[in-house]
Tab-separated table of C-alpha atoms in Angstrom:
chain	number	residue	atom	x	y	z
A	1	MET	CA	0.000	0.000	0.000
A	2	ASN	CA	2.719	2.478	0.992
A	3	ARG	CA	4.796	1.597	-2.078
A	4	ARG	CA	1.818	2.124	-4.381
A	5	ARG	CA	1.072	5.480	-2.796
A	6	LEU	CA	4.707	6.510	-3.130
A	7	ILE	CA	4.747	5.614	-6.825
A	8	TRP	CA	1.415	7.382	-7.375
A	9	GLY	CA	2.745	10.525	-5.682
A	10	ALA	CA	5.920	10.424	-7.779
A	11	GLN	CA	3.886	10.055	-10.972
A	12	LEU	CA	1.658	12.966	-10.000
A	13	ALA	CA	4.675	15.129	-9.246
A	14	LEU	CA	6.286	14.218	-12.576
A	15	VAL	CA	3.109	15.075	-14.506
A	16	LEU	CA	2.921	18.510	-12.871
A	17	LEU	CA	6.654	19.082	-13.315
A	18	CYS	CA	6.448	18.231	-17.022
A	19	ALA	CA	3.543	20.639	-17.491
A	20	LEU	CA	5.336	23.457	-15.668
A	21	ALA	CA	8.580	22.828	-17.559
A	22	LEU	CA	6.778	22.938	-20.917
A	23	LYS	CA	4.952	26.121	-19.890
A	24	PHE	CA	8.254	27.768	-18.927
A	25	TYR	CA	9.894	26.593	-22.153
A	26	TYR	CA	7.014	27.929	-24.257
A	27	SER	CA	7.010	31.316	-22.535
A	28	ASN	CA	10.591	31.892	-23.711
A	29	ALA	CA	10.652	29.950	-26.990
A	30	THR	CA	11.126	31.413	-30.461
A	31	ALA	CA	9.529	30.209	-33.676
A	32	ASP	CA	12.774	28.415	-34.524
A	33	GLU	CA	12.619	26.469	-31.253
A	34	LEU	CA	8.980	25.513	-31.840
A	35	ARG	CA	9.334	24.013	-35.303
A	36	TRP	CA	8.678	20.568	-33.739
A	37	ILE	CA	5.037	21.614	-33.457
A	38	LEU	CA	4.719	24.547	-35.865
A	39	GLY	CA	6.141	22.499	-38.752
A	40	PRO	CA	3.708	19.534	-38.624
A	41	THR	CA	0.811	21.918	-37.967
A	42	THR	CA	1.686	23.987	-41.036
A	43	MET	CA	1.950	20.868	-43.196
A	44	LEU	CA	-1.573	19.838	-42.175
A	45	VAL	CA	-2.887	23.369	-42.725
A	46	GLU	CA	-1.380	23.405	-46.228
A	47	LEU	CA	-2.965	20.035	-46.971
A	48	LEU	CA	-6.446	21.074	-45.855
A	49	SER	CA	-6.516	24.714	-46.931
A	50	GLY	CA	-4.549	24.561	-50.166
A	51	ARG	CA	-2.498	27.546	-49.006
A	52	SER	CA	1.304	27.510	-49.066
A	53	PHE	CA	3.604	28.736	-46.300
A	54	ALA	CA	7.345	29.363	-46.032
A	55	PHE	CA	9.342	29.449	-42.816
A	56	GLU	CA	10.951	32.741	-41.807
A	57	SER	CA	13.427	32.529	-38.946
A	58	TYR	CA	12.218	34.037	-35.651
A	59	THR	CA	8.873	34.871	-37.264
A	60	GLY	CA	7.126	31.627	-38.167
A	61	TYR	CA	5.471	30.205	-41.270
A	62	MET	CA	4.370	33.035	-43.564
A	63	SER	CA	1.660	32.510	-46.167
A	64	SER	CA	2.608	33.092	-49.800
A	65	ASP	CA	0.438	36.232	-49.923
A	66	HIS	CA	2.017	37.538	-46.673
A	67	ARG	CA	-1.418	37.975	-45.093
A	68	PHE	CA	-1.201	35.236	-42.454
A	69	VAL	CA	1.611	33.958	-40.274
A	70	ILE	CA	1.625	30.806	-38.156
A	71	ALA	CA	3.770	32.142	-35.341
A	72	VAL	CA	4.588	31.337	-31.707
A	73	PRO	CA	1.095	32.226	-30.383
A	74	CYS	CA	-0.339	29.799	-32.972
A	75	ALA	CA	1.756	26.838	-31.786
A	76	GLY	CA	-1.004	25.425	-29.579
A	77	VAL	CA	1.397	24.559	-26.758
A	78	ASN	CA	-1.070	25.752	-24.130
A	79	PHE	CA	-3.613	23.305	-25.545
A	80	LEU	CA	-0.938	20.596	-25.489
A	81	ILE	CA	-0.304	21.269	-21.794
A	82	THR	CA	-4.034	21.272	-21.034
A	83	ALA	CA	-4.665	18.021	-22.928
A	84	PHE	CA	-1.672	16.341	-21.283
A	85	LEU	CA	-2.804	17.380	-17.804
A	86	MET	CA	-6.392	16.335	-18.431
A	87	LEU	CA	-5.481	12.866	-19.702
A	88	SER	CA	-2.741	12.245	-17.130
A	89	LEU	CA	-4.601	13.480	-14.059
A	90	ARG	CA	-7.757	11.646	-15.085
A	91	ARG	CA	-5.788	8.409	-15.424
A	92	LEU	CA	-4.101	8.917	-12.065
A	93	TRP	CA	-7.401	9.611	-10.344
A	94	ARG	CA	-9.358	6.809	-12.029
A	95	ASP	CA	-6.714	4.164	-11.259
A	96	ARG	CA	-5.525	5.559	-7.940
A	97	LEU	CA	-6.221	2.265	-6.149
A	98	GLN	CA	-4.051	0.320	-8.588
A	99	GLU	CA	-0.382	0.400	-9.462
A	100	ILE	CA	-0.059	2.387	-12.681
A	101	SER	CA	2.695	1.627	-15.173
A	102	TRP	CA	5.051	4.508	-15.926
A	103	THR	CA	4.427	3.961	-19.625
A	104	PHE	CA	1.188	5.922	-19.327
A	105	LEU	CA	3.234	9.155	-19.282
A	106	PRO	CA	4.847	8.933	-22.754
A	107	LEU	CA	1.644	7.447	-24.177
A	108	THR	CA	-0.404	10.311	-22.764
A	109	ALA	CA	2.113	12.864	-24.028
A	110	ALA	CA	1.985	11.352	-27.531
A	111	LEU	CA	-1.823	11.347	-27.552
A	112	ALA	CA	-1.913	14.963	-26.356
A	113	TYR	CA	0.548	15.942	-29.097
A	114	VAL	CA	-1.511	14.320	-31.854
A	115	ALA	CA	-4.696	15.904	-30.484
A	116	THR	CA	-2.945	19.285	-30.440
A	117	LEU	CA	-1.918	19.001	-34.082
A	118	ILE	CA	-5.497	18.166	-35.087
A	119	ALA	CA	-7.132	20.883	-32.951
A	120	ASN	CA	-4.601	23.532	-33.920
A	121	THR	CA	-4.865	22.708	-37.605
A	122	MET	CA	-8.629	23.069	-37.426
A	123	ARG	CA	-8.363	26.374	-35.547
A	124	ILE	CA	-5.935	27.841	-38.091
A	125	CYS	CA	-7.980	26.611	-41.063
A	126	VAL	CA	-11.094	28.252	-39.609
A	127	ALA	CA	-9.124	31.465	-39.014
A	128	LEU	CA	-7.902	31.394	-42.631
A	129	GLU	CA	-11.468	30.945	-43.861
A	130	ILE	CA	-12.655	33.859	-41.698
A	131	GLN	CA	-9.886	35.996	-43.156
A	132	ARG	CA	-10.639	34.895	-46.733
A	133	ARG	CA	-14.312	35.674	-46.425
A	134	SER	CA	-13.673	38.834	-44.375
A	135	LEU	CA	-16.296	37.610	-41.946
A	136	GLU	CA	-17.560	39.970	-39.290
A	137	VAL	CA	-19.864	39.420	-36.324
A	138	SER	CA	-21.957	42.312	-35.141
A	139	GLY	CA	-20.703	43.631	-31.818
A	140	LEU	CA	-17.355	41.829	-32.003
A	141	SER	CA	-14.008	43.254	-33.042
A	142	GLY	CA	-11.521	41.255	-35.104
A	143	ASN	CA	-9.569	40.283	-31.972
A	144	GLN	CA	-12.741	39.250	-30.151
A	145	LEU	CA	-13.859	37.105	-33.089
A	146	HIS	CA	-10.423	35.454	-33.197
A	147	ARG	CA	-10.624	34.786	-29.448
A	148	LEU	CA	-14.152	33.393	-29.776
A	149	GLU	CA	-13.081	31.027	-32.540
A	150	GLY	CA	-10.020	29.860	-30.613
A	151	ILE	CA	-11.941	29.076	-27.425
A	152	LEU	CA	-14.724	27.234	-29.238
A	153	VAL	CA	-12.314	25.090	-31.258
A	154	TYR	CA	-9.853	24.354	-28.465
A	155	PHE	CA	-12.373	23.588	-25.744
A	156	GLY	CA	-14.571	21.682	-28.180
A	157	PHE	CA	-11.656	19.426	-29.105
A	158	LEU	CA	-10.641	19.089	-25.446
A	159	LEU	CA	-14.151	17.898	-24.593
A	160	LEU	CA	-14.156	15.514	-27.552
A	161	LEU	CA	-10.761	14.141	-26.489
A	162	PHE	CA	-12.069	13.540	-22.972
A	163	MET	CA	-15.164	11.759	-24.233
A	164	LEU	CA	-13.106	9.605	-26.565
A	165	SER	CA	-10.782	8.624	-23.730
A	166	GLU	CA	-13.689	7.841	-21.422
A	167	ARG	CA	-16.134	6.365	-23.937
A	168	MET	CA	-18.837	7.702	-21.676
A	169	GLU	CA	-22.046	5.741	-21.282
A	170	ALA	CA	-25.404	6.562	-19.733
A	171	ALA	CA	-24.395	4.632	-16.640
A	172	LYS	CA	-21.468	6.992	-16.094
A	173	PRO	CA	-22.193	10.354	-14.435
A	174	ARG	CA	-22.335	13.137	-17.002
A	175	ILE	CA	-21.028	15.399	-14.246
A	176	ALA	CA	-17.621	13.913	-15.099
A	177	LEU	CA	-17.543	16.361	-18.012
A	178	LEU	CA	-16.773	19.058	-15.451
A	179	PHE	CA	-13.289	17.538	-15.179
A	180	PRO	CA	-11.997	18.830	-18.547
A	181	LEU	CA	-13.719	22.130	-17.799
A	182	ALA	CA	-11.830	22.419	-14.503
A	183	ILE	CA	-8.488	21.606	-16.168
A	184	TYR	CA	-9.212	24.129	-18.928
A	185	TYR	CA	-10.008	26.835	-16.399
A	186	ALA	CA	-6.890	26.012	-14.373
A	187	THR	CA	-4.542	26.403	-17.349
A	188	THR	CA	-6.246	29.287	-19.177
A	189	LEU	CA	-7.384	31.348	-16.187
A	190	GLY	CA	-5.638	30.061	-13.058
A	191	ILE	CA	-2.062	30.295	-14.337
A	192	PRO	CA	-2.477	33.794	-15.826
A	193	LEU	CA	-4.026	34.989	-12.559
A	194	LEU	CA	-1.064	33.611	-10.615
A	195	ASN	CA	1.300	35.312	-13.071
A	196	GLY	CA	-0.339	38.662	-12.392
A	197	SER	CA	-1.889	39.054	-15.841
A	198	TYR	CA	-4.885	40.764	-14.220
A	199	ARG	CA	-2.712	43.873	-13.965
A	200	GLN	CA	-3.282	44.366	-17.708
A	201	GLY	CA	-6.708	45.688	-16.827
A	202	ILE	CA	-9.637	45.603	-19.252
A	203	PRO	CA	-8.000	43.416	-21.962
A	204	PHE	CA	-7.373	40.635	-19.446
A	205	TRP	CA	-10.814	40.787	-17.877
A	206	GLU	CA	-12.423	40.756	-21.317
A	207	HIS	CA	-10.420	37.620	-22.120
A	208	PHE	CA	-11.353	36.215	-18.700
A	209	ALA	CA	-15.068	36.681	-19.421
A	210	PHE	CA	-14.829	34.953	-22.824
A	211	VAL	CA	-12.909	31.980	-21.400
A	212	LEU	CA	-15.242	31.685	-18.421
A	213	VAL	CA	-18.551	31.787	-20.283
A	214	LEU	CA	-18.037	30.079	-23.662
A	215	PRO	CA	-16.899	26.649	-22.343
A	216	LEU	CA	-19.907	26.618	-20.010
A	217	ILE	CA	-22.198	27.147	-22.991
A	218	ILE	CA	-20.616	24.113	-24.652
A	219	VAL	CA	-20.500	21.709	-21.701
A	220	VAL	CA	-23.722	22.450	-19.798
A	221	PRO	CA	-26.075	20.891	-22.432
A	222	PHE	CA	-24.043	17.666	-22.286
A	223	ILE	CA	-24.587	17.535	-18.517
A	224	VAL	CA	-28.231	18.551	-18.139
A	225	VAL	CA	-29.847	16.882	-21.175
A	226	PRO	CA	-30.644	13.193	-20.488
A	227	THR	CA	-29.093	11.728	-23.643
A	228	ARG	CA	-26.786	8.784	-24.273
A	229	TRP	CA	-23.735	10.791	-25.145
A	230	ASP	CA	-21.796	7.700	-26.200
A	231	SER	CA	-24.236	7.469	-29.115
A	232	VAL	CA	-23.727	11.140	-29.911
A	233	LEU	CA	-19.972	10.580	-29.807
A	234	ASP	CA	-20.251	7.712	-32.264
A	235	GLU	CA	-22.136	9.963	-34.670
A	236	VAL	CA	-19.454	12.652	-34.355
A	237	ILE	CA	-16.712	10.079	-35.042
A	238	LYS	CA	-18.534	8.884	-38.175
A	239	LYS	CA	-18.766	12.440	-39.493
A	240	LEU	CA	-15.089	13.071	-38.805
């Protein structure tokens, strides 16, 4: 019992340490240092959008018409951290009474990386389409529309990733969907608050309001509506 608890505690500490290390690395990284994620993302974006991009050192991947750049903020590393934490912590909590193999860490990291590439590619492709069509939403500025799109895509994919990993059934409590919501809030709101980002004033609190409200709009129907969400998930998978 004591040995299992010791291993569990060490695994938990390593998960948190990995997340913090990646966050620190990302906060100081250049586009050149992030090609391990920017490169594959750009390749997928080119494949789906038909647009071509060329890498410019310390800038990122610039589109051929010089109207769009896939730069450091577009790397999706924050989503990678969130997905890794969600999958890892959920596994540690679900199997806390068993001895968990250390192999779950690299497997979880690989799954989070693949999910990040898919989610980030979709987000950038949607952003390119918005730019191409010069879409506008009444009452929203360009930055607000970009933020809205990013939150909807990222949290939507995070929720889908959680449901895929759980294969939720009617017998399972739908309240479990609050778990990815809590992880999302912790990484997108909790860490910035601890870093003192609230000192930025109105821009931060506007971002705070978007991040707080939009995920709730997505997740609440899944919790309150008495539907077999495993069936819904199967339909989503078929369409993908």
